[in-house]
Amino acid sequence: MRSDTEHFQCTIEDGIARIRLDRPERKNPLTFDSYAELRDWFRDLAHDDEVTAVVILSNGGNFSSGGDVHDIIGPLTRMTMKELLAFTRMTGDLVKAMIGCRTPVISAVDGVCAGAGAIIAMASDLRVASPAAKVAFLFNRVGLAGCDMGACAILPRIIGQGRASELLYLGRAMTAEEGAAWGFFNRVVEAEALDDTALELAGRISKGPTFANAMTKTMLAQEWSMSLEQAIESEAQAQAICMQGNDFKRAYDAFVAKQKPVFEGD
């Protein structure tokens, strides 16, 4: 998996990829290039078995301020409809790539997490935050609809329809306390413990049955559009596939031997 990225920081160690947007002096805004490179990186991740967890970290006290006002917002006001649709489809493809990559993604949110930054956190599987985290789906405040990059589909599933509606209609910031109470954040920890907490979660996931974890992520996404009967049947098939794997046998053998299983992802 590539770590020689140009428009964001990426290091890979012990199966865990660490990503940071790389413009801390401007609160890490996204550009056309960083959107596209992130999309392509997550697309490639779907075909990589070496990376078993991804952590998107804050940088310089902030997660991301969203689309860069000068590099993105200004140019968008001068584009044709065809060009605008190409852009909005590209940004949506980043979310689809994150969801479809089969690898659990954790966001560690500190400070500003707005616009597309809020979407990236939303599209992650787990989210941890510092008390200073402020998440704003602020599209309404710049004259746009709240239905951006899957927000109207995904956010209500995380925090509920009424709470999502409030954030998307008003564009106001959700505090870390609200995010924890509403189920958006899995943990809220002090800023100095934020990275370690996210990496500890990633480490636990990475040491688990990674093929089975990939199946869990796939089913969490696919079952949104299934009936209950379809979901139960799909889970029966998914679990039967996992039962053929060596990790299932390793877990049984370890239990019999009163040992902790060491999973290898096959």
Short mmCIF file of C-alpha atoms in Angstrom, two decimals, residues 37-235:
data_model
loop_
_atom_site.label_atom_id
_atom_site.label_comp_id
_atom_site.label_asym_id
_atom_site.label_seq_id
_atom_site.Cartn_x
_atom_site.Cartn_y
_atom_site.Cartn_z
CA GLU A 37 -5.63 11.38 -3.85
CA LEU A 38 -7.56 10.29 -0.76
CA ARG A 39 -10.24 8.74 -2.98
CA ASP A 40 -7.64 6.83 -4.99
CA TRP A 41 -5.75 5.74 -1.86
CA PHE A 42 -8.88 4.25 -0.28
CA ARG A 43 -9.85 2.62 -3.57
CA ASP A 44 -6.45 0.93 -3.71
CA LEU A 45 -6.81 -0.13 -0.07
CA ALA A 46 -9.68 -2.44 -1.06
CA HIS A 47 -7.10 -4.61 -2.83
CA ASP A 48 -4.46 -4.54 -0.09
CA ASP A 49 -4.23 -7.16 2.66
CA GLU A 50 -1.26 -5.66 4.51
CA VAL A 51 -3.09 -2.67 5.99
CA THR A 52 -5.54 -3.93 8.59
CA ALA A 53 -6.68 -0.62 10.12
CA VAL A 54 -6.57 3.07 9.20
CA VAL A 55 -6.38 6.00 11.61
CA ILE A 56 -7.08 9.51 10.35
CA LEU A 57 -5.39 11.82 12.82
CA SER A 58 -5.71 15.51 13.53
CA ASN A 59 -2.80 17.81 12.77
CA GLY A 60 -1.81 20.95 14.63
CA GLY A 61 -4.83 20.85 16.92
CA ASN A 62 -7.45 20.51 14.19
CA PHE A 63 -8.93 17.71 12.09
CA SER A 64 -10.02 19.54 8.93
CA SER A 65 -11.80 22.77 8.04
CA GLY A 66 -13.30 21.20 4.91
CA GLY A 67 -13.01 22.43 1.35
CA ASP A 68 -10.45 25.20 0.95
CA VAL A 69 -12.21 28.54 0.45
CA HIS A 70 -9.67 29.83 -2.05
CA ASP A 71 -8.66 26.59 -3.78
CA ILE A 72 -12.13 25.02 -4.03
CA ILE A 73 -15.03 27.30 -3.11
CA GLY A 74 -13.94 30.20 -5.29
CA PRO A 75 -13.36 28.09 -8.42
CA LEU A 76 -16.70 26.27 -7.90
CA THR A 77 -18.59 29.56 -8.29
CA ARG A 78 -17.20 29.85 -11.83
CA MET A 79 -17.81 26.28 -13.04
CA THR A 80 -20.44 24.96 -15.41
CA MET A 81 -23.09 22.49 -14.25
CA LYS A 82 -21.20 19.64 -15.88
CA GLU A 83 -17.99 20.60 -14.08
CA LEU A 84 -19.82 21.00 -10.77
CA LEU A 85 -21.40 17.57 -11.09
CA ALA A 86 -18.00 16.02 -11.83
CA PHE A 87 -16.71 17.60 -8.61
CA THR A 88 -19.61 16.56 -6.39
CA ARG A 89 -19.45 13.02 -7.76
CA MET A 90 -15.71 12.92 -7.06
CA THR A 91 -16.20 13.99 -3.44
CA GLY A 92 -18.94 11.41 -3.02
CA ASP A 93 -16.59 8.80 -4.45
CA LEU A 94 -14.23 9.45 -1.52
CA VAL A 95 -16.98 8.42 0.91
CA LYS A 96 -17.82 5.36 -1.20
CA ALA A 97 -14.15 4.41 -1.27
CA MET A 98 -13.86 4.73 2.52
CA ILE A 99 -16.93 2.57 3.06
CA GLY A 100 -15.97 0.07 0.37
CA CYS A 101 -12.30 -0.38 1.31
CA ARG A 102 -13.09 -3.35 3.64
CA THR A 103 -10.66 -1.96 6.25
CA PRO A 104 -11.88 -0.40 9.51
CA VAL A 105 -11.23 3.36 9.64
CA ILE A 106 -10.91 5.38 12.86
CA SER A 107 -10.96 9.19 12.98
CA ALA A 108 -9.28 11.07 15.84
CA VAL A 109 -10.98 14.46 15.96
CA ASP A 110 -9.46 17.49 17.62
CA GLY A 111 -10.53 21.11 17.16
CA VAL A 112 -12.18 22.08 13.89
CA CYS A 113 -13.91 19.28 11.97
CA ALA A 114 -16.11 21.02 9.42
CA GLY A 115 -17.69 20.49 6.02
CA ALA A 116 -15.90 17.72 4.16
CA GLY A 117 -13.81 17.13 7.29
CA ALA A 118 -17.01 16.31 9.18
CA ILE A 119 -18.00 13.98 6.33
CA ILE A 120 -14.69 12.11 6.53
CA ALA A 121 -15.20 11.62 10.27
CA MET A 122 -18.81 10.55 9.64
CA ALA A 123 -17.74 8.00 7.00
CA SER A 124 -15.25 6.40 9.41
CA ASP A 125 -16.19 3.29 11.36
CA LEU A 126 -15.16 4.64 14.76
CA ARG A 127 -14.57 8.17 16.01
CA VAL A 128 -12.70 9.45 19.05
CA ALA A 129 -12.50 13.10 20.05
CA SER A 130 -10.86 15.59 22.34
CA PRO A 131 -13.08 17.91 24.42
CA ALA A 132 -12.20 20.70 21.96
CA ALA A 133 -13.65 18.88 18.96
CA LYS A 134 -16.37 20.77 17.09
CA VAL A 135 -18.07 18.98 14.20
CA ALA A 136 -20.03 21.15 11.79
CA PHE A 137 -21.89 20.05 8.68
CA LEU A 138 -21.91 23.68 7.62
CA PHE A 139 -23.10 23.38 4.03
CA ASN A 140 -26.27 25.34 4.87
CA ARG A 141 -24.16 28.27 6.05
CA VAL A 142 -22.55 28.63 2.62
CA GLY A 143 -25.84 28.48 0.74
CA LEU A 144 -25.83 24.76 -0.02
CA ALA A 145 -28.03 21.81 0.90
CA GLY A 146 -27.12 19.55 3.79
CA CYS A 147 -27.29 16.54 1.46
CA ASP A 148 -23.56 16.46 0.70
CA MET A 149 -21.37 13.38 0.27
CA GLY A 150 -23.97 11.07 1.82
CA ALA A 151 -24.73 13.16 4.91
CA CYS A 152 -28.51 12.74 4.68
CA ALA A 153 -28.11 8.96 4.40
CA ILE A 154 -25.35 8.28 6.91
CA LEU A 155 -25.64 10.90 9.67
CA PRO A 156 -29.24 10.01 10.70
CA ARG A 157 -28.16 6.39 11.08
CA ILE A 158 -25.47 7.45 13.55
CA ILE A 159 -27.22 10.11 15.65
CA GLY A 160 -30.90 9.88 14.66
CA GLN A 161 -33.09 11.77 12.22
CA GLY A 162 -34.01 14.69 14.47
CA ARG A 163 -30.49 15.43 15.61
CA ALA A 164 -29.12 15.08 12.09
CA SER A 165 -31.83 17.42 10.82
CA GLU A 166 -30.84 20.06 13.37
CA LEU A 167 -27.19 19.94 12.38
CA LEU A 168 -27.89 19.92 8.64
CA TYR A 169 -30.53 22.68 8.68
CA LEU A 170 -28.65 25.00 11.03
CA GLY A 171 -25.07 24.20 10.13
CA ARG A 172 -24.14 24.61 13.78
CA ALA A 173 -21.27 22.82 15.46
CA MET A 174 -21.83 19.65 17.47
CA THR A 175 -19.70 19.71 20.60
CA ALA A 176 -17.67 16.75 21.78
CA GLU A 177 -20.09 16.32 24.69
CA GLU A 178 -23.07 16.23 22.34
CA GLY A 179 -21.24 13.91 19.95
CA ALA A 180 -20.56 11.43 22.74
CA ALA A 181 -24.12 11.58 24.09
CA TRP A 182 -25.59 11.17 20.60
CA GLY A 183 -23.38 8.25 19.61
CA PHE A 184 -21.26 10.08 17.04
CA PHE A 185 -18.10 9.69 19.14
CA ASN A 186 -17.10 6.36 20.64
CA ARG A 187 -14.70 8.01 23.08
CA VAL A 188 -13.88 11.52 24.31
CA VAL A 189 -10.41 11.79 25.82
CA GLU A 190 -8.00 14.59 26.63
CA ALA A 191 -6.14 15.99 23.64
CA GLU A 192 -2.80 14.56 24.74
CA ALA A 193 -4.33 11.05 24.79
CA LEU A 194 -6.24 11.36 21.51
CA ASP A 195 -3.73 9.82 19.11
CA ASP A 196 -2.81 7.02 21.50
CA THR A 197 -6.47 6.16 22.08
CA ALA A 198 -7.20 5.97 18.35
CA LEU A 199 -4.07 3.92 17.71
CA GLU A 200 -4.86 1.58 20.61
CA LEU A 201 -8.28 0.89 19.10
CA ALA A 202 -6.68 0.36 15.70
CA GLY A 203 -4.16 -2.02 17.25
CA ARG A 204 -6.88 -4.10 18.84
CA ILE A 205 -8.75 -4.28 15.53
CA SER A 206 -5.56 -5.07 13.62
CA LYS A 207 -4.79 -8.00 15.92
CA GLY A 208 -8.28 -9.40 15.45
CA PRO A 209 -9.53 -11.69 12.69
CA THR A 210 -8.97 -9.25 9.84
CA PHE A 211 -10.86 -11.20 7.16
CA ALA A 212 -13.85 -11.41 9.50
CA ASN A 213 -13.52 -7.69 10.29
CA ALA A 214 -13.61 -6.94 6.57
CA MET A 215 -16.77 -9.02 6.30
CA THR A 216 -18.31 -7.10 9.21
CA LYS A 217 -17.56 -3.78 7.50
CA THR A 218 -19.00 -5.03 4.22
CA MET A 219 -22.21 -6.23 5.84
CA LEU A 220 -22.65 -3.05 7.91
CA ALA A 221 -22.69 -1.12 4.63
CA GLN A 222 -24.71 -3.53 2.51
CA GLU A 223 -27.47 -4.19 5.02
CA TRP A 224 -28.63 -0.56 4.93
CA SER A 225 -30.64 -1.37 1.82
CA MET A 226 -31.81 -4.87 2.78
CA SER A 227 -35.00 -6.13 4.33
CA LEU A 228 -34.62 -8.01 7.61
CA GLU A 229 -35.07 -11.34 5.83
CA GLN A 230 -32.42 -10.44 3.26
CA ALA A 231 -30.05 -9.26 5.99
CA ILE A 232 -30.40 -12.44 8.04
CA GLU A 233 -29.80 -14.62 4.98
CA SER A 234 -26.80 -12.52 3.91
CA GLU A 235 -25.33 -12.77 7.40
#
